[in-house]
Coordinates of C-alpha atoms and ligand atoms in Angstrom, one line a residue:
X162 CA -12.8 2.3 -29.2
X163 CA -9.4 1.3 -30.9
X164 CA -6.8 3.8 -29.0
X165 CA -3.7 3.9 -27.8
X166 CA -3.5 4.1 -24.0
X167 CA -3.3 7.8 -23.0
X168 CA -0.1 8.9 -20.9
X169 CA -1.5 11.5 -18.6
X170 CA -4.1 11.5 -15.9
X171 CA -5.8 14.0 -17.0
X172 CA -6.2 12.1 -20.7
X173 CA -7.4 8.8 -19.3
X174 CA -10.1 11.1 -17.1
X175 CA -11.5 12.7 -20.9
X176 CA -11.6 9.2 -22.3
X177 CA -13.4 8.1 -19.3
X178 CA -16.2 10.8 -19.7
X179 CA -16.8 10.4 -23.1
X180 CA -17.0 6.5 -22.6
X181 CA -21.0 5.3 -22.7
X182 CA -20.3 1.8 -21.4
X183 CA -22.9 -0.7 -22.6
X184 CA -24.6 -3.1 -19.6
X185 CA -27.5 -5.3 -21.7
X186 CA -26.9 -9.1 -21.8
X187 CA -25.2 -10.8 -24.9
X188 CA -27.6 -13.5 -25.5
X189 CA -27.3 -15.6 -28.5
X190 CA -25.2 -13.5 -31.1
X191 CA -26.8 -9.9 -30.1
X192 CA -27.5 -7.4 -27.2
X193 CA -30.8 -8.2 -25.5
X194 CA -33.2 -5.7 -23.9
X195 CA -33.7 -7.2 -20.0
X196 CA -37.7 -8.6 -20.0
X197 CA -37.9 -6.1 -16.8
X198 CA -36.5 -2.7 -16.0
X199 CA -35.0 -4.0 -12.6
X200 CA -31.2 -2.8 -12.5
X201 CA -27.9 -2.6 -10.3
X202 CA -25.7 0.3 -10.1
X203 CA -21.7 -0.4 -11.0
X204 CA -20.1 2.4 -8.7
X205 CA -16.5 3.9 -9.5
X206 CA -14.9 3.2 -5.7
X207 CA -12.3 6.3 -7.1
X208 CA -15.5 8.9 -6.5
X209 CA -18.6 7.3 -5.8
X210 CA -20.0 8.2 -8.9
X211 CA -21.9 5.5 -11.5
X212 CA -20.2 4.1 -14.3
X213 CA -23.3 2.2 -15.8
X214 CA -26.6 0.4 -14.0
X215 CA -27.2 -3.1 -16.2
X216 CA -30.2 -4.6 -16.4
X217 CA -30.8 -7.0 -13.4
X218 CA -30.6 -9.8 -15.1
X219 CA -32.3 -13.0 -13.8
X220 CA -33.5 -16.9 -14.5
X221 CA -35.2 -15.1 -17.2
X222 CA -32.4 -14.4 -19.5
X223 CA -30.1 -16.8 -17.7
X224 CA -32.8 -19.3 -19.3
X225 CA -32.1 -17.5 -22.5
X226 CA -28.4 -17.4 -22.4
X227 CA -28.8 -21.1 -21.8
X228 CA -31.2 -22.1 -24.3
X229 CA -28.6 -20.4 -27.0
X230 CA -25.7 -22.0 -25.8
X231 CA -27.5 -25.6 -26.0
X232 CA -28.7 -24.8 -29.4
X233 CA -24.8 -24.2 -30.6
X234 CA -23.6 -27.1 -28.7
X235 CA -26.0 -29.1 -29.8
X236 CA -25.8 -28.3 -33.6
X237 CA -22.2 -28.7 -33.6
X238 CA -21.6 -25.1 -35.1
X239 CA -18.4 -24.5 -32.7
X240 CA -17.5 -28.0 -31.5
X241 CA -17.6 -29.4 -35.3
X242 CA -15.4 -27.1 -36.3
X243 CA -11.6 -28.2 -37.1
X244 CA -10.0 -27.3 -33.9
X245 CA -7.4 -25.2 -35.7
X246 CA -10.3 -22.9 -37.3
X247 CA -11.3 -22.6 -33.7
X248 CA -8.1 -21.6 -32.4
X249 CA -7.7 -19.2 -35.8
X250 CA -11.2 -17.4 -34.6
X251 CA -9.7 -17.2 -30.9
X252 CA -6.4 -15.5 -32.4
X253 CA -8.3 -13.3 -33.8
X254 CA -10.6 -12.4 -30.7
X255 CA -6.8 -12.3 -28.6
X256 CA -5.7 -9.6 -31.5
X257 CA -9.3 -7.5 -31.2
X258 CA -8.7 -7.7 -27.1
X259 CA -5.0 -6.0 -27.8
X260 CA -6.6 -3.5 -30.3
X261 CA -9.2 -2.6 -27.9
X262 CA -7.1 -2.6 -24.6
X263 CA -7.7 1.0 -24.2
X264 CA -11.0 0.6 -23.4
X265 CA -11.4 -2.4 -22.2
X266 CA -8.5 -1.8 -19.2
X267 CA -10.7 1.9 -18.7
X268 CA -13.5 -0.3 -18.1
X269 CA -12.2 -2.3 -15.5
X270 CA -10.5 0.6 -13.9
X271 CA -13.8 2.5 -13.4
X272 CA -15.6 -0.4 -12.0
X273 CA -12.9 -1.2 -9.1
X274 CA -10.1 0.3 -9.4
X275 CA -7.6 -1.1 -10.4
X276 CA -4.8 1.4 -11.4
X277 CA -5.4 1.6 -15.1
X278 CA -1.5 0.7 -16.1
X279 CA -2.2 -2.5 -14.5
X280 CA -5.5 -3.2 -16.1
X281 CA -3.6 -2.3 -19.3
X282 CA -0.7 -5.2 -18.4
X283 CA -3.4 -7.5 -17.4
X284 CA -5.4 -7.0 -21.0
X285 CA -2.3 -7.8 -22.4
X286 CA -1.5 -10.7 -20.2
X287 CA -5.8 -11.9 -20.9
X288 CA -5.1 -11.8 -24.8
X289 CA -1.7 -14.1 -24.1
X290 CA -4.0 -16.6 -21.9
X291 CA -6.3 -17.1 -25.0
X292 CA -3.5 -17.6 -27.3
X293 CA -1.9 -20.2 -25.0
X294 CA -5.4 -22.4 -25.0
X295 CA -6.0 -21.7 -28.3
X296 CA -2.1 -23.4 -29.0
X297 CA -2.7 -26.2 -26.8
X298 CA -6.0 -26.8 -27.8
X299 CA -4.8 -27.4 -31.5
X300 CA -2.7 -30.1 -29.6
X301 CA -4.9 -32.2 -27.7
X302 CA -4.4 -35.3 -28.8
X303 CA -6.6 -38.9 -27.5
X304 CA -5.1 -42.2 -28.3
X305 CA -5.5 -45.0 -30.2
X306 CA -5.8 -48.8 -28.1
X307 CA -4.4 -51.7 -29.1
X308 CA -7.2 -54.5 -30.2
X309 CA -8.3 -56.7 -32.6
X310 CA -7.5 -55.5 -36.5
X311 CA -10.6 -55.2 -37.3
X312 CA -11.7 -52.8 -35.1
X313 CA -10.5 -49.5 -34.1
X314 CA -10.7 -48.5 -30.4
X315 CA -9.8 -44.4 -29.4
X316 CA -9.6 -42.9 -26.5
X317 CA -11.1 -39.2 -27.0
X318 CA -11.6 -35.8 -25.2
X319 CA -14.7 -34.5 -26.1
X320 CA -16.6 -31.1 -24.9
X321 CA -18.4 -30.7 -21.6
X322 CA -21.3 -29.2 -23.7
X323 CA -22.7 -26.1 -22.5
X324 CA -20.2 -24.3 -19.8
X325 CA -21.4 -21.7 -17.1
X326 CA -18.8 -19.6 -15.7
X327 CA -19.3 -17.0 -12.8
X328 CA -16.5 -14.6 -12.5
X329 CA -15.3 -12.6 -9.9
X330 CA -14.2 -9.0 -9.5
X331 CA -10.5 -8.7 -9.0
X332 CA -9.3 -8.8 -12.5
X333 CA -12.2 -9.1 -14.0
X334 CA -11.4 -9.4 -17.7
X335 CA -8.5 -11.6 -17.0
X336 CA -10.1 -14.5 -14.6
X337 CA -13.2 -14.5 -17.3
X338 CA -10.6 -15.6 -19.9
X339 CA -9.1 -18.0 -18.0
X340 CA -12.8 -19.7 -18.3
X341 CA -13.4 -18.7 -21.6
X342 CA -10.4 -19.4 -23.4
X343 CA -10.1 -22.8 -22.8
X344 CA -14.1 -23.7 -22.5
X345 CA -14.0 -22.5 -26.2
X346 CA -10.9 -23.8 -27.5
X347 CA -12.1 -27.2 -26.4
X348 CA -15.4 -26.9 -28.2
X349 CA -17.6 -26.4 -25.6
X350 CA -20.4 -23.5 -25.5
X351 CA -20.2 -20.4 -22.7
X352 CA -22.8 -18.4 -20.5
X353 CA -20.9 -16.3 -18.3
X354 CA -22.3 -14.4 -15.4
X355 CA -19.9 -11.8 -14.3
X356 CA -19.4 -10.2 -11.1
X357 CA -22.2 -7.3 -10.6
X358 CA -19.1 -5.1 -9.5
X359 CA -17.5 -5.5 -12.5
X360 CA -19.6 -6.9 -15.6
X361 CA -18.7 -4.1 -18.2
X362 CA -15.7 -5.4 -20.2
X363 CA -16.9 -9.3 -20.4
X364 CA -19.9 -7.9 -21.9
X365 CA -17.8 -6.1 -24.6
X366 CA -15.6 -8.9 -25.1
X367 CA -19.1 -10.8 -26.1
X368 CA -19.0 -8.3 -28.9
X369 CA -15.2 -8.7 -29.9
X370 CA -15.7 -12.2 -29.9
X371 CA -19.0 -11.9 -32.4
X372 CA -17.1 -9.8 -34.5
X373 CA -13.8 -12.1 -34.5
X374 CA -16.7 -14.8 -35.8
X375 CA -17.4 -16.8 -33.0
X376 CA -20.9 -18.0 -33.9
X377 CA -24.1 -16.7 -32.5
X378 CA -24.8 -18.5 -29.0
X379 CA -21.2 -19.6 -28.2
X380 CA -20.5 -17.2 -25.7
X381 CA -23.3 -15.4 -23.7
X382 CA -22.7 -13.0 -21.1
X383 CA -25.4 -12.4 -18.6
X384 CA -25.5 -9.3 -16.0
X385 CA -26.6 -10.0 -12.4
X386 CA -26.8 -10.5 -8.9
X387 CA -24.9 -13.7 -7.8
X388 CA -27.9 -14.9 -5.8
X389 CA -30.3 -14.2 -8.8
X390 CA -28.4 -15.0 -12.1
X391 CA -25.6 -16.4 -11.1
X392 CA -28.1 -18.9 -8.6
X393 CA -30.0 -19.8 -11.3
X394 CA -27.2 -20.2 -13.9
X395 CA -26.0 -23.0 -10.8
X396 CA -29.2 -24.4 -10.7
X397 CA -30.3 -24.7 -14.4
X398 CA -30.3 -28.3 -15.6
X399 CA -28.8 -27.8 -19.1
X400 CA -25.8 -26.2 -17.7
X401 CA -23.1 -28.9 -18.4
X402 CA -20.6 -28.0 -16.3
X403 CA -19.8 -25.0 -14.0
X404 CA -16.6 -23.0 -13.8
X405 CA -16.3 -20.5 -10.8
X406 CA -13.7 -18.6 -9.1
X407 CA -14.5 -16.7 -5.9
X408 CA -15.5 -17.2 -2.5
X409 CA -14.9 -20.8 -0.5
X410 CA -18.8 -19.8 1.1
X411 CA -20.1 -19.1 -3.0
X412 CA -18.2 -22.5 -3.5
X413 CA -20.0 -24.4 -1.1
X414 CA -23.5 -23.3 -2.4
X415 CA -22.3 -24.0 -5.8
X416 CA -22.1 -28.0 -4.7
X417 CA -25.4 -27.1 -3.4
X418 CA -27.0 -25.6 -6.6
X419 CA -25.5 -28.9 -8.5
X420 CA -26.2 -31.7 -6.2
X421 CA -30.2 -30.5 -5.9
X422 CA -30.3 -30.4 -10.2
X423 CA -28.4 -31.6 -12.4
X424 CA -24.8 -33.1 -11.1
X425 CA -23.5 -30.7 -13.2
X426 CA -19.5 -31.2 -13.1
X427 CA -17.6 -28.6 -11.1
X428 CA -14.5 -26.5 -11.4
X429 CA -13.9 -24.6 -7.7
X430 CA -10.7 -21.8 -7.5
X431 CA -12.1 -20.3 -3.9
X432 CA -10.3 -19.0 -1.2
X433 CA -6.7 -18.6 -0.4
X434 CA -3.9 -18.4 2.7
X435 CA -0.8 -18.4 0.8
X436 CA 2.5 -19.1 2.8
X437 CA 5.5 -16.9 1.8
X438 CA 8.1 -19.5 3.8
X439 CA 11.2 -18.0 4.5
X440 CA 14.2 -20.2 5.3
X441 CA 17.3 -19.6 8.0
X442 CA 19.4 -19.2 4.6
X443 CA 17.7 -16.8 2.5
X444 CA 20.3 -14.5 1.9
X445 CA 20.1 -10.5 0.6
X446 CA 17.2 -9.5 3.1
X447 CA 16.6 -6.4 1.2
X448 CA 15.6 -7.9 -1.7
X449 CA 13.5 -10.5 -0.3
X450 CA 11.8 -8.1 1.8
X451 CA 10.2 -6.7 -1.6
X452 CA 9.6 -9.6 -2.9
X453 CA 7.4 -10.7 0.4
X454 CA 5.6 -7.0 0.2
X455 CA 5.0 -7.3 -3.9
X456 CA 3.6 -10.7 -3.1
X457 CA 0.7 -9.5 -1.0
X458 CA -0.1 -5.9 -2.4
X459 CA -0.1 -6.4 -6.0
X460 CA -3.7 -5.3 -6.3
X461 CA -4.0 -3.9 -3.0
X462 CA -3.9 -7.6 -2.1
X463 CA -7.2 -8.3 -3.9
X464 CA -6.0 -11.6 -5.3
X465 CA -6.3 -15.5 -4.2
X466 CA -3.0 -15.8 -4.9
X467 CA -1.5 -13.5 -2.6
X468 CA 1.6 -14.0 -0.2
X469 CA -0.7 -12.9 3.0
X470 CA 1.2 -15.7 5.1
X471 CA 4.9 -14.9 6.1
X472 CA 5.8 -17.8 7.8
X473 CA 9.9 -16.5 8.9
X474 CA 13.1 -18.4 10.2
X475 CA 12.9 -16.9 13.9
X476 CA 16.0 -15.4 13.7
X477 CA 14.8 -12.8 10.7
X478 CA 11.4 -12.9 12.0
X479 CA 11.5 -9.4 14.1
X480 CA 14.0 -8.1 10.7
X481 CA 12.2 -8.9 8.1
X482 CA 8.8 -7.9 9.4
X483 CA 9.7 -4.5 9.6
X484 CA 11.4 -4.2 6.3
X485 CA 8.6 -5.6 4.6
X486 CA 6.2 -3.1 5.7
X487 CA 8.7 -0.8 4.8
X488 CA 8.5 -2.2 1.5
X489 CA 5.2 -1.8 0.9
X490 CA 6.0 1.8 0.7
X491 CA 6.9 1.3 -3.5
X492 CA 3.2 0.4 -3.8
X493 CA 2.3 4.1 -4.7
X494 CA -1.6 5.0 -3.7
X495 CA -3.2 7.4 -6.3
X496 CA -6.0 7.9 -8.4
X497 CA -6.3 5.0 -10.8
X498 CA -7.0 6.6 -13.4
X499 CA -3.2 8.4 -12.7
X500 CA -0.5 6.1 -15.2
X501 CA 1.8 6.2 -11.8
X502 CA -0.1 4.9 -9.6
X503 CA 0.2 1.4 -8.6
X504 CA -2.2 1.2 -5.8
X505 CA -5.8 2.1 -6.1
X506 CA -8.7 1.9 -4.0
X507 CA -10.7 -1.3 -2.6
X508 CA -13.1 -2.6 -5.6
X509 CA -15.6 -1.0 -3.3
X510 CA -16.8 0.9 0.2
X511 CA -17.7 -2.5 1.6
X512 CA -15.0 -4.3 0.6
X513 CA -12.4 -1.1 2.0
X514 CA -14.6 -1.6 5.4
X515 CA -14.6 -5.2 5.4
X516 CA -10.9 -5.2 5.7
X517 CA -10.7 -2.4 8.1
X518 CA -12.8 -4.6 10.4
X519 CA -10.2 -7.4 9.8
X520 CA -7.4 -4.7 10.9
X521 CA -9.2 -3.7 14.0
X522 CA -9.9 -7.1 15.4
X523 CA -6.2 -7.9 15.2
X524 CA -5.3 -5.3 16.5
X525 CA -7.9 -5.6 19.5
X526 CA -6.6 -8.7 20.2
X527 CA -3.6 -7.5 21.0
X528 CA -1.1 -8.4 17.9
X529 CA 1.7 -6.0 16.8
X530 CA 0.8 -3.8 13.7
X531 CA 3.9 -2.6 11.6
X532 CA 2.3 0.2 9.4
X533 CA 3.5 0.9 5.5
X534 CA 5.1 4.2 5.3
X535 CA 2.5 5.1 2.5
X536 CA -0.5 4.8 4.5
X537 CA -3.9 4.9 3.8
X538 CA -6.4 6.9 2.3
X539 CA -9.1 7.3 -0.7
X540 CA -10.7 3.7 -0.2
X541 CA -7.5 1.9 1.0
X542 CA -6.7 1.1 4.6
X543 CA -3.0 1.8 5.9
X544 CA -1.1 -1.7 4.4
X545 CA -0.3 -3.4 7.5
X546 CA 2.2 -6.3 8.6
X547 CA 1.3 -8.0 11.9
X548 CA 4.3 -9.8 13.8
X549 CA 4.0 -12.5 15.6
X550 CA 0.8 -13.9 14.8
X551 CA -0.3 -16.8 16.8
X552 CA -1.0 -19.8 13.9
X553 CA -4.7 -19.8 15.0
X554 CA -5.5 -16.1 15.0
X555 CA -8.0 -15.2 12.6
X556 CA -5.6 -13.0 10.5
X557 CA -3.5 -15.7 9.8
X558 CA -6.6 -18.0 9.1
X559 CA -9.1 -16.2 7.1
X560 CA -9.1 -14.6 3.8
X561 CA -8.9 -10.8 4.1
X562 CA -8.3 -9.6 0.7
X563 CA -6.6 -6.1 1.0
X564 CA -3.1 -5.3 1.7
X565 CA -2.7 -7.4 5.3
X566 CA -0.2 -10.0 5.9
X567 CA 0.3 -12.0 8.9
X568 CA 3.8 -13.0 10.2
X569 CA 4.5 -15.9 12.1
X570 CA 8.3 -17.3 13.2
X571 CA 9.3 -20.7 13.2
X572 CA 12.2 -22.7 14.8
X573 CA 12.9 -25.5 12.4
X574 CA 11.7 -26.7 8.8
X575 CA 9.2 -28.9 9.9
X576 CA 7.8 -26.5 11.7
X577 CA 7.8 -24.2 8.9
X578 CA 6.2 -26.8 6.6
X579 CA 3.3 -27.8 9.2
X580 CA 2.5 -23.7 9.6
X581 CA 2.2 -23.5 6.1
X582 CA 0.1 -26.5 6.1
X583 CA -1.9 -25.3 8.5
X584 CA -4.7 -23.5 7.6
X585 CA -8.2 -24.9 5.5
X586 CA -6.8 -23.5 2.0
X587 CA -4.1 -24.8 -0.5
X588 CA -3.6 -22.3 -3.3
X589 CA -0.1 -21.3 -3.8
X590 CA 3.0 -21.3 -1.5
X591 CA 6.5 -20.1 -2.1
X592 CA 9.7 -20.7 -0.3
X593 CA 12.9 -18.5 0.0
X594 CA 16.4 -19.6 0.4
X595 CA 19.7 -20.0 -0.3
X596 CA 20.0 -23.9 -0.9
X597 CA 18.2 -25.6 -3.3
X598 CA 17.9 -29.0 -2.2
X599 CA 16.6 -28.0 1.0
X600 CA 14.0 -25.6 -0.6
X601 CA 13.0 -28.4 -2.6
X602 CA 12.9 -30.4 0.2
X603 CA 10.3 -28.0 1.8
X604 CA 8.3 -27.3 -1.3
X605 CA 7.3 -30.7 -1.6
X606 CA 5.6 -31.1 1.7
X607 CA 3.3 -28.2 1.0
X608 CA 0.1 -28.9 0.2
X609 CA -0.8 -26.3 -2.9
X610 CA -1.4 -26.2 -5.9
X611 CA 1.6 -24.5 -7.2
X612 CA 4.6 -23.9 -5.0
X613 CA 7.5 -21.3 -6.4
X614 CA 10.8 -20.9 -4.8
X615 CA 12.5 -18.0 -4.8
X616 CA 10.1 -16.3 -7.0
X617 CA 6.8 -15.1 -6.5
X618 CA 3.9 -16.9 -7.9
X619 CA 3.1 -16.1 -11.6
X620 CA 6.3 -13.9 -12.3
X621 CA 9.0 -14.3 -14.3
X622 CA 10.4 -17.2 -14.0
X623 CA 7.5 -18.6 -12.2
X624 CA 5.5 -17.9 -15.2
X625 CA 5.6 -20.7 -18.4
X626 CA 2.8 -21.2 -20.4
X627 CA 2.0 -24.9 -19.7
X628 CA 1.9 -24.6 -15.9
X629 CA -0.9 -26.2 -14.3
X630 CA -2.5 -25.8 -10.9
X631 CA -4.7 -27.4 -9.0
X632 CA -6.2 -26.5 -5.5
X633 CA -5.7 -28.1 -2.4
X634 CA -8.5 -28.3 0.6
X635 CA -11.2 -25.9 0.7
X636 CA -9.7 -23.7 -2.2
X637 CA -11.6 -25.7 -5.0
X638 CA -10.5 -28.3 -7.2
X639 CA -9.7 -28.6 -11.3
X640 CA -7.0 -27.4 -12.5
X641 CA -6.1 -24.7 -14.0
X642 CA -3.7 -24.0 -17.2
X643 CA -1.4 -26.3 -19.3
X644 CA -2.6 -29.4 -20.7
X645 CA -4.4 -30.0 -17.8
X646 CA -5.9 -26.9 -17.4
X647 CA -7.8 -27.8 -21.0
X648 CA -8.6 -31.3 -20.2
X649 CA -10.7 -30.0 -17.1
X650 CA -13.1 -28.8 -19.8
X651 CA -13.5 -32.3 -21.7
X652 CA -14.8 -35.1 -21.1
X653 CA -13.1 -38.6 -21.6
X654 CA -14.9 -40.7 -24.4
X655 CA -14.6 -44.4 -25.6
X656 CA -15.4 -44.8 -29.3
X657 CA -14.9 -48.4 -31.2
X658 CA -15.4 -48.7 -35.0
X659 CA -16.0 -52.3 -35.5
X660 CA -14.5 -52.8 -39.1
X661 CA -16.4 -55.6 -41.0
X662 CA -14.4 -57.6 -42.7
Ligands
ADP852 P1 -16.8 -11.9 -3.4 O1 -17.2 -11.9 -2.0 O2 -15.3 -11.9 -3.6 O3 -17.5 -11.0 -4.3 P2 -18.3 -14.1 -4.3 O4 -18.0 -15.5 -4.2 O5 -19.5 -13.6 -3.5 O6 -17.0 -13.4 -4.0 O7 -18.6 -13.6 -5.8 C1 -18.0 -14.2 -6.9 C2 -19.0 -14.4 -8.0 O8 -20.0 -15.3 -7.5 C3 -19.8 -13.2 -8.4 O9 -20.0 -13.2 -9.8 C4 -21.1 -13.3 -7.7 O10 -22.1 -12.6 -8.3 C5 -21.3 -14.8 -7.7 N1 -22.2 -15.3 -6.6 C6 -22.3 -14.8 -5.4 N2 -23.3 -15.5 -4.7 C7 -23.7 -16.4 -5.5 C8 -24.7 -17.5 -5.5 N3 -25.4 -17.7 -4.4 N4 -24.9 -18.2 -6.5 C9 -24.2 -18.1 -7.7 N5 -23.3 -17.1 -7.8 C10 -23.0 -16.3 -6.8

């Protein structure tokens, strides 16, 4: 469906209904029938009602998926290829994403709910990703070693070989090309299992990408259960390497899956705590109390990334607290399929109740609940900042995914810096204040894999295309992005041409 992106509510809601979303597997070059009638139901967490039930997909046509993208590594149909023709057929898939943005952001809307003019920026923002790897992929250069004269010794970076990637929910188009774009610019061959909450537009993209010319088996996009498909994508020997983003427990049993098999390599982004670190000296506390609010409910706080930690010079603490669940207020909850809305529901029931459970067991334990304005309702709990969270409370710990953050005052910047140390994770951190040396000064004692300050991670200015990131602790390792980012999915090779002479 090649449309431009309707303006009204009601106009998204027609092109949902006449949408017939297509769930089989893309298994070398085609859509596959499922070798059972098994399937899962992708539920629309706006009504309850079902968007599409994919076949279950299991080791089955994992084992296909598999067997196709060995066959194309193998013969050397993508990773012989001129890497500029490569990056030409990527271009054009990043061009067919833009055309087909409509749909595609419609998809992801009615699988989770993400507000569709968000899924519509992020479509954008997933066609700019494969550009970028495409670019730097044309660019990659090895190196030539000094040695005798008649020989020649290089230095290479070859493909991994065949590439799994499992994918989680979030934004699901978006984190499945931030595998995909730079496993295929490098050469190497995909199977892709995304998440079962939100397969539908990775397995259209499989069809964009055939149609932009990517050869038959290249990428493969498998349906599934994470502890059927994606297990026995893990666990299958001929997987090369294995690209995940998603839970630190998945993670774990990932290392699992590829000690017991193969050793296939790894590439872990888990979990996340991020610190939002505010300094004595931050200045305009208006401001910055939107900025800490954007940087924990942009996606109802349903990203690894998020701000969830404010860790506050103790003379703001009691402040800024409040104002930022003040702020949360701009975050307006709707219907996602409503342009204006910028706040949807939970990707799902259990999800929505997971993080009510979170909310209540703070608030047994006695912590201090400021509530946004805009409450709750229609899947999303009441956004919530808690004051003066003890450092070890579980809130300021764990994971919680939804839109809670968990702040915490400080009395001197090595305090500040050991709080923001001080959890398991080591995603992101930012730092707010006025003088630059001593934000710098802070910055570079945190342990994470990117660290902003004074701007929230992944906006403008914190945004430029050859950034590249790399977890601390128990949120993964390999980086992501830049030149780095691309080298994750190569491998270093040592080739000498002994010249005779
Ligand atoms: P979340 O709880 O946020 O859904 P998960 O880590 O469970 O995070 O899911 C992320 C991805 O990992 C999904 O595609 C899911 O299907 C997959 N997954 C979950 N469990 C397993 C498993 N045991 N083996 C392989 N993949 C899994």
């Amino acid at each position: 469906m090649t449309l431009p992106p309707p303006t009204s509510h009601q106009d998204w809601q027609a092109l949902a209904a006449r949408l017939t979303p297509d769930g089989r597997p893309f298994i070398g070059g085609r859509r596959m029938e499922a070798h059972n009638e098994r399937r899962f139901d992708i539920v629309n967490p706006a009504d309850g009602r079902t968007v599409a039930s994919p076949p279950r997909c299991g080791a089955v046509e994992i084992g296909a998926a598999v067997a196709a993208a060995r066959a194309a590594a193998d013969g050397g149909v993508w990773s012989d290829l001129p890497a500029t023709r490569r990056a030409d057929i990527l271009r054009a898939l990043a061009r067919a994403i833009e055309t087909h943005g409509t749909e595609l952001a419609l998809l992801d809307t009615l699988q989770m709910g993400l507000p569709v003019s968000l899924a519509m920026d992020d479509i954008g923002l997933a066609a700019r990703k494969l550009r970028e790897a495409a670019a730097g992929a044309e660019r990659l250069q090895g190196a030539v070693l000094p040695g005798a004269p008649s020989s020649l010794a290089l230095n290479l970076r070859v493909p991994q070989g065949v590439v799994g990637a499992i994918t989680p929910w979030n934004f699901p188009l978006f984190v499945a090309l931030g595998k995909i774009g730079p496993a295929l610019a490098t050469g190497n061959t995909v199977v892709l299992k995304p998440s079962e909450l939100a397969p539908l537009a990775c397995l259209r993209l499989a069809d964009l990408a055939q149609e932009a010319g990517l050869p038959p088996g290249v990428l493969n996009v498998v349906p599934g259960l994470g502890a059927e498909a994606g297990q026995a994508l893990a666990s299958h020997r001929d997987v090369d390497m294995l690209s995940f983003t998603g839970s630190t427990a998945t993670g774990r049993l990932l290392m699992h899956a590829s000690a017991d098999t193969n050793l296939k390599a790894l590439h872990l982004e888990l979990g996340g705590k991020s610190p939002q670190v505010v300094l004595d000296d931050c200045g305009d506390l208006d401001a910055l109390a939107q900025a800490l609010a954007d940087g924990f409910m942009f996606n109802g706080g349903q990203l690894c990334v998020a701000g969830s930690r404010l860790i506050i010079a103790r003379e703001l603490a009691a402040e800024l607290t409040h104002r930022v669940a003040e702020k949360t207020a701009r975050w307006r909850l709707g219907h996602p399929l409503d342009p204006a809305t910028t706040l949807g529901p939970l990707a799902s029931a259990a999800q929505c109740a997971r993080v009510q459970r979170f909310i209540d067991r703070a608030e047994a334990a006695g912590l201090a609940a400021h509530r946004s304005p805009c409450g709750g309702g229609a899947g999303m709990p009441a956004p919530v900042v808690f004051a003066d969270v003890p450092p070890d409370a579980e809130i300021a710990q764990e994971e919680v995914f939804g839109p809670v953050a968990a702040a915490t005052p400080f009395d001197s910047d090595d305090e500040a810096v050991r709080l923001a140390n001080g959890t398991r994770y080591g995603l992101v951190a930012t730092v707010w204040c006025s003088d630059p040396a001593r934000g710098l000064a802070v910055a570079r004692r945190i342990r994470a894999g990117a660290v902003t300050v004074n701007a929230r991670t992944g906006h403008a200015p914190a945004r430029t295309v050859d950034a590249s990131l790399e977890p601390f602790g128990e949120s993964g390792f390999g980086a992501e992005g830049g030149l780095a980012g691309l080298w994750a999915y190569t491998r270093a090779r040592h080739l000498l041409l002994n010249l005779p002479g």
